[in-house]
Amino acid sequence: MIYLDHNATTPVNPAVAKLVGDVLIEGGNPSSVHGAGRLARRRLEVAREQVALLVGADPRHVLFTASGTEANNQALRGFPGHTILTSAIEHDAVLKSSEGAGRIPVDSLGRIDLEALEKLLDGLSGPVLVSVMLANNETGVVQPVRAVANLVHARGGLLHCDAVQGPGRLPMDIRVLGADLLTLSAHKMGGAPGAAALIFREGAEPAALLRGGGQERSRRAGTENVPAIAGFGLAASLAGESLILMTHVEALRDQLAEDLKARGGVIIAEEAERLPNTLCVALPGKPAETQVMTLDLAGFAVSAGSACSSGKVKRSHVLVAMGLPDEIAGSAIRLSLSPATSADELARFVAAWARMTG
Ligand code: PLP
């Protein structure tokens, strides 16, 4: 199987897998006062510093959660009384935890419409929380988070940024981005599933979602997943290694785009700044679900923005928000690479993809 679905989950780094296994066997509950507990606590606090360092945050402001979805829920539900605005292309973990919120439109390249945001902000009174992702998981389009932060802060509001797709692919610092809250998830960056974080800045502490224990300074009750969190810390400290390989990954991605275009592919948001590892490509006339299944049988793991539910293919809300016509939105698949992806694998992919065009 040639794996081209790194935006869904990227394989765990072998050093991380070893650490997770070791810490699992080590055991101990970080809330216990004995030696085993103190060791587990140390594992947790080292990881907190490693994750904080990745994004230029204060370790005291790193709140560990079990998933990016949970971190997004806590950000969006953690400020009762705030009016919420999110972009129209957020992950469901943001959209479904802010039902009834205002949605900021995007342009045809999938970039947030700053003028529309300004107008929406002008029409509001009272405290505001805005959520805009760093980079879209389907198209890879990078959002102008700093510019959004400036508008939101001028209005006295808070900005949450779902940065799950960023580590190891884009340089990222919470102070440079200007975000007040940031979501990360370990399994998108070489860590194990089961660990993620909501990172916040002074004055932007969200209310607890889970109650019933004093863990995470009472911000999130429940015994911590110390093995996965320790692995998350190591993955965070290794993200820089992946980042320096992104120029190479981007060159492979761009060659892939040229090869697919030459065979009838339509590249989505090609002119926009995108994650260097991500390519969203449509094959008009061929439903995305059919492509994903055909490619799976040929030995390639890719994904479709559209999801099949009760036998009906639902168009990707991201591509729909970009105003793409049905024949493009319904026939787009996502290819996401890693530094381990080779030119030879991509050449084999192009051959398999081209067989679908005949
Ligand atoms: N946000 C974005 C942009 C994502 O791509 C994903 C996962 O696909 C999530 C949030 C959810 O993260 P998790 O799988 O850790 O719940």
XYZ file of C-alpha atoms and ligand atoms in Angstrom:
374
model
C 0.000 0.000 0.000
C 1.321 3.429 -0.947
C 0.055 5.813 1.688
C -0.914 9.275 0.444
C -3.260 10.268 3.263
C -0.959 11.966 5.764
C -3.491 14.734 6.500
C -5.820 12.078 7.931
C -3.152 10.467 10.116
C 0.567 10.262 9.571
C 2.339 7.072 10.666
C 3.836 7.198 14.122
C 7.553 8.022 14.238
C 9.424 4.843 15.358
C 11.209 6.717 18.185
C 7.817 7.961 19.379
C 6.319 4.453 19.212
C 9.170 3.148 21.358
C 8.740 5.904 23.932
C 4.957 5.391 24.083
C 5.524 1.661 24.700
C 8.172 2.299 27.354
C 6.013 4.824 29.223
C 3.008 2.503 29.006
C 5.014 -0.238 30.718
C 6.491 2.248 33.201
C 2.942 2.998 34.417
C 2.104 5.366 37.250
C -0.603 7.971 37.704
C 0.664 11.566 37.652
C -1.744 12.446 40.485
C -0.121 9.900 42.845
C 2.435 11.213 45.311
C 4.713 8.138 45.317
C 7.741 7.608 43.094
C 5.844 5.986 40.216
C 3.403 8.883 40.244
C 6.207 11.429 40.323
C 7.865 9.762 37.317
C 4.587 9.874 35.364
C 4.198 13.544 36.372
C 7.707 14.248 35.069
C 6.835 12.572 31.746
C 3.801 14.845 31.494
C 5.656 18.040 32.318
C 8.544 17.316 29.916
C 5.983 16.798 27.148
C 4.244 20.041 28.121
C 7.507 21.942 27.687
C 8.240 20.252 24.348
C 4.781 21.080 22.974
C 4.982 24.656 24.287
C 8.370 25.106 22.627
C 7.006 23.995 19.244
C 4.624 26.975 19.156
C 6.379 29.550 21.340
C 3.882 29.231 24.206
C 4.173 29.203 27.986
C 4.093 25.553 29.195
C 1.600 26.563 31.917
C -0.807 27.350 29.094
C -0.673 23.944 27.416
C -3.811 21.967 28.193
C -3.630 18.318 27.133
C -6.768 16.741 25.656
C -7.493 13.385 24.014
C -7.992 14.697 20.478
C -7.954 17.771 18.303
C -11.724 17.434 18.209
C -11.910 17.740 21.993
C -9.533 20.724 22.003
C -11.692 22.473 19.384
C -14.822 21.709 21.413
C -13.251 23.182 24.526
C -12.181 26.327 22.667
C -15.588 26.848 21.064
C -17.642 25.968 24.149
C -15.228 27.442 26.671
C -16.374 31.060 26.441
C -20.068 31.191 27.327
C -21.629 34.530 26.514
C -19.320 35.151 23.547
C -20.717 35.507 20.051
C -18.928 33.017 17.816
C -17.779 33.456 14.233
C -15.940 30.726 12.337
C -14.839 30.407 8.747
C -17.148 28.360 6.532
C -14.370 25.838 5.791
C -13.483 24.730 9.314
C -13.262 21.055 10.244
C -16.515 19.612 11.613
C -14.892 19.608 15.067
C -15.268 23.405 14.954
C -18.454 23.682 12.886
C -20.452 21.140 14.879
C -19.360 22.557 18.229
C -20.533 26.045 17.252
C -23.940 25.447 15.745
C -25.807 28.717 15.245
C -22.527 30.649 14.945
C -21.848 33.186 12.175
C -19.824 31.809 9.256
C -17.185 33.855 7.471
C -17.183 33.193 3.703
C -14.104 32.277 1.666
C -13.091 33.284 -1.869
C -12.825 30.919 -4.843
C -9.314 29.892 -3.716
C -10.590 28.963 -0.263
C -9.092 31.950 1.582
C -11.071 33.701 4.247
C -12.766 36.911 3.081
C -11.260 39.556 5.370
C -13.690 42.267 4.291
C -16.642 40.035 5.097
C -15.110 39.308 8.508
C -14.697 43.022 9.174
C -18.376 43.643 8.304
C -19.518 40.758 10.499
C -17.442 42.089 13.399
C -18.836 45.613 12.906
C -22.363 44.269 13.260
C -21.697 42.671 16.657
C -21.754 43.950 20.183
C -20.421 42.208 23.279
C -17.577 39.679 23.552
C -16.590 37.780 20.409
C -14.690 34.560 19.741
C -13.504 33.933 16.178
C -12.177 30.573 14.957
C -10.089 30.350 11.772
C -7.885 27.386 10.912
C -4.201 27.673 10.035
C -4.448 25.471 6.940
C -7.363 23.590 5.479
C -7.149 19.811 5.755
C -8.764 19.197 2.334
C -7.243 21.845 0.068
C -4.155 22.707 2.123
C -4.937 26.421 1.713
C -3.140 28.497 4.353
C -5.273 31.187 5.978
C -4.132 34.753 6.726
C -4.306 34.142 10.478
C -2.217 37.185 11.439
C -4.489 39.526 9.474
C -7.539 37.885 11.068
C -5.960 38.338 14.519
C -5.434 42.041 13.865
C -9.099 42.539 12.944
C -10.354 40.457 15.868
C -8.091 42.137 18.417
C -8.980 45.630 17.181
C -12.521 44.652 18.119
C -11.405 43.314 21.550
C -12.203 39.722 20.571
C -10.423 36.394 20.971
C -9.037 34.288 18.112
C -8.897 30.494 18.157
C -6.828 28.787 15.463
C -7.184 25.095 14.617
C -3.553 24.468 13.665
C -3.818 20.664 13.539
C -2.402 20.465 9.998
C 0.521 22.805 10.677
C 3.311 21.100 12.655
C 6.195 19.811 10.574
C 4.723 21.496 7.502
C 4.651 25.201 8.313
C 6.703 27.261 10.753
C 4.308 28.225 13.524
C 4.491 30.409 16.597
C 1.413 31.442 18.546
C 2.843 34.949 19.059
C 3.565 35.470 15.354
C 0.158 34.105 14.368
C -1.488 36.340 16.962
C -3.865 33.562 18.034
C -5.195 33.492 21.599
C -5.956 29.765 21.456
C -4.379 27.070 19.278
C -5.299 23.424 18.674
C -2.721 20.699 17.937
C -3.149 16.930 17.556
C -0.389 14.327 18.002
C -1.472 11.826 15.337
C -1.130 14.448 12.600
C 2.557 14.949 13.378
C 4.097 11.543 14.058
C 2.619 11.062 17.514
C 0.099 8.463 18.639
C -3.672 9.009 18.611
C -5.083 9.885 22.032
C -3.096 13.045 22.743
C -3.700 16.606 21.610
C -3.553 20.079 23.100
C -5.392 23.337 23.427
C -2.805 26.055 23.979
C -3.870 29.486 25.126
C -2.392 32.846 25.922
C -2.664 34.789 29.169
C -6.221 36.003 29.619
C -7.741 33.476 27.184
C -8.329 30.497 29.446
C -11.356 28.448 28.380
C -13.820 26.998 30.867
C -13.508 23.258 31.588
C -15.491 20.877 29.401
C -14.893 17.803 31.561
C -15.359 18.051 35.313
C -14.730 15.609 38.110
C -11.025 15.821 38.863
C -8.226 18.299 39.407
C -6.075 17.172 36.457
C -4.659 19.815 34.116
C -5.177 22.451 36.855
C -8.891 21.535 36.860
C -9.122 22.573 33.210
C -9.745 18.993 32.073
C -10.770 16.249 34.476
C -9.691 12.659 33.823
C -6.461 10.709 34.275
C -4.001 11.841 31.652
C -2.950 9.523 28.800
C 0.689 9.776 29.867
C 2.152 7.376 27.227
C 0.480 9.167 24.306
C 1.272 12.592 25.785
C 4.951 11.674 26.270
C 5.021 10.578 22.618
C 3.303 13.827 21.613
C 6.103 15.759 23.319
C 8.758 13.819 21.431
C 6.872 14.237 18.145
C 6.707 18.001 18.802
C 10.443 18.163 19.333
C 11.002 16.230 16.066
C 8.633 18.378 13.979
C 11.484 20.680 12.961
C 13.198 17.768 11.161
C 10.152 17.274 8.987
C 9.839 21.013 8.371
C 13.290 21.285 6.789
C 12.330 18.535 4.317
C 9.221 20.387 3.136
C 10.953 22.147 0.213
C 11.665 18.678 -1.201
C 8.103 17.503 -0.474
C 6.704 20.599 -2.167
C 8.777 19.954 -5.294
C 7.424 16.380 -5.458
C 3.875 17.678 -4.912
C 4.256 20.249 -7.704
C 5.610 17.643 -10.133
C 2.655 15.404 -9.241
C 0.302 18.306 -9.997
C 1.899 18.828 -13.413
C 1.659 15.113 -14.223
C -2.022 14.964 -13.238
C -2.902 18.175 -15.081
C -1.313 16.790 -18.240
C -3.753 13.863 -17.945
C -6.919 15.935 -17.404
C -6.738 16.662 -13.669
C -7.975 19.980 -12.277
C -5.953 21.256 -9.334
C -7.984 22.993 -6.624
C -6.688 26.334 -5.292
C -3.433 25.967 -7.190
C -2.690 29.703 -7.038
C -3.180 29.925 -3.279
C -0.494 29.451 -0.631
C -0.968 25.838 0.445
C 0.533 23.247 2.756
C 3.565 21.946 0.840
C 2.421 18.317 1.190
C -1.198 18.663 0.035
C -2.779 18.345 -3.396
C -6.510 18.434 -4.016
C -7.259 17.280 -7.559
C -10.524 16.770 -9.419
C -11.176 14.375 -12.264
C -14.402 15.759 -13.763
C -16.938 13.066 -14.545
C -15.540 10.544 -12.045
C -17.181 10.644 -8.586
C -14.607 11.066 -5.817
C -15.856 7.993 -3.942
C -15.354 5.813 -7.020
C -11.822 7.156 -7.406
C -10.979 6.454 -3.762
C -12.239 2.862 -4.073
C -10.521 2.242 -7.427
C -7.234 3.619 -6.114
C -7.567 1.562 -2.936
C -7.877 -1.606 -5.027
C -4.784 -0.505 -6.952
C -2.874 -0.135 -3.666
C -3.075 3.600 -2.942
C -4.548 5.220 0.185
C -6.097 8.602 -0.609
C -9.224 10.358 0.598
C -12.186 12.308 -0.709
C -13.540 15.516 0.722
C -17.004 14.252 0.018
C -18.318 11.652 2.427
C -20.734 8.886 1.663
C -23.591 8.696 4.145
C -26.680 6.495 3.756
C -25.709 5.757 0.177
C -25.650 9.439 -0.783
C -22.413 11.236 -1.581
C -22.326 14.484 0.355
C -20.325 17.270 -1.272
C -17.385 18.601 0.705
C -18.547 21.718 2.573
C -15.098 23.204 1.906
C -15.325 22.909 -1.875
C -18.954 24.043 -1.834
C -18.001 27.144 0.222
C -15.393 27.944 -2.450
C -18.220 28.042 -5.002
C -16.821 25.183 -7.089
C -19.263 23.661 -9.575
C -20.707 20.238 -8.719
C -18.669 18.343 -11.324
C -15.458 19.622 -9.697
C -16.559 19.463 -6.029
C -17.938 15.945 -6.508
C -14.857 14.578 -8.241
C -12.048 15.951 -6.051
C -9.723 13.742 -4.039
C -7.007 14.729 -1.597
C -3.435 13.501 -1.833
C -1.255 14.280 1.166
C 2.453 13.455 1.212
C 5.132 13.119 3.876
C 8.924 13.426 3.776
C 8.963 9.630 3.329
C 7.006 9.802 0.047
C 9.230 9.007 -2.949
C 9.196 10.156 -6.577
C 8.848 6.515 -7.607
C 5.681 6.077 -5.496
C 4.196 9.177 -7.091
C 5.075 7.989 -10.606
C 3.206 4.757 -9.840
C 0.295 6.780 -8.508
C 0.141 8.869 -11.700
C -0.011 5.673 -13.781
C -2.862 4.279 -11.630
C -4.734 7.597 -11.689
C -4.347 7.869 -15.472
C -6.002 4.449 -15.883
C -9.179 5.972 -14.376
C -9.318 8.637 -17.071
C -9.657 6.123 -19.920
N -8.974 19.897 12.751
C -8.472 19.601 11.544
C -8.107 20.704 10.614
C -8.282 18.271 11.182
O -7.783 17.975 9.972
C -8.651 17.255 12.090
C -8.536 15.821 11.709
O -8.777 15.452 10.579
C -9.152 17.619 13.343
C -9.295 18.947 13.638
C -9.546 16.594 14.356
O -8.427 16.125 15.046
P -8.498 14.717 15.839
O -8.480 13.635 14.807
O -7.272 14.726 16.697
O -9.743 14.738 16.639
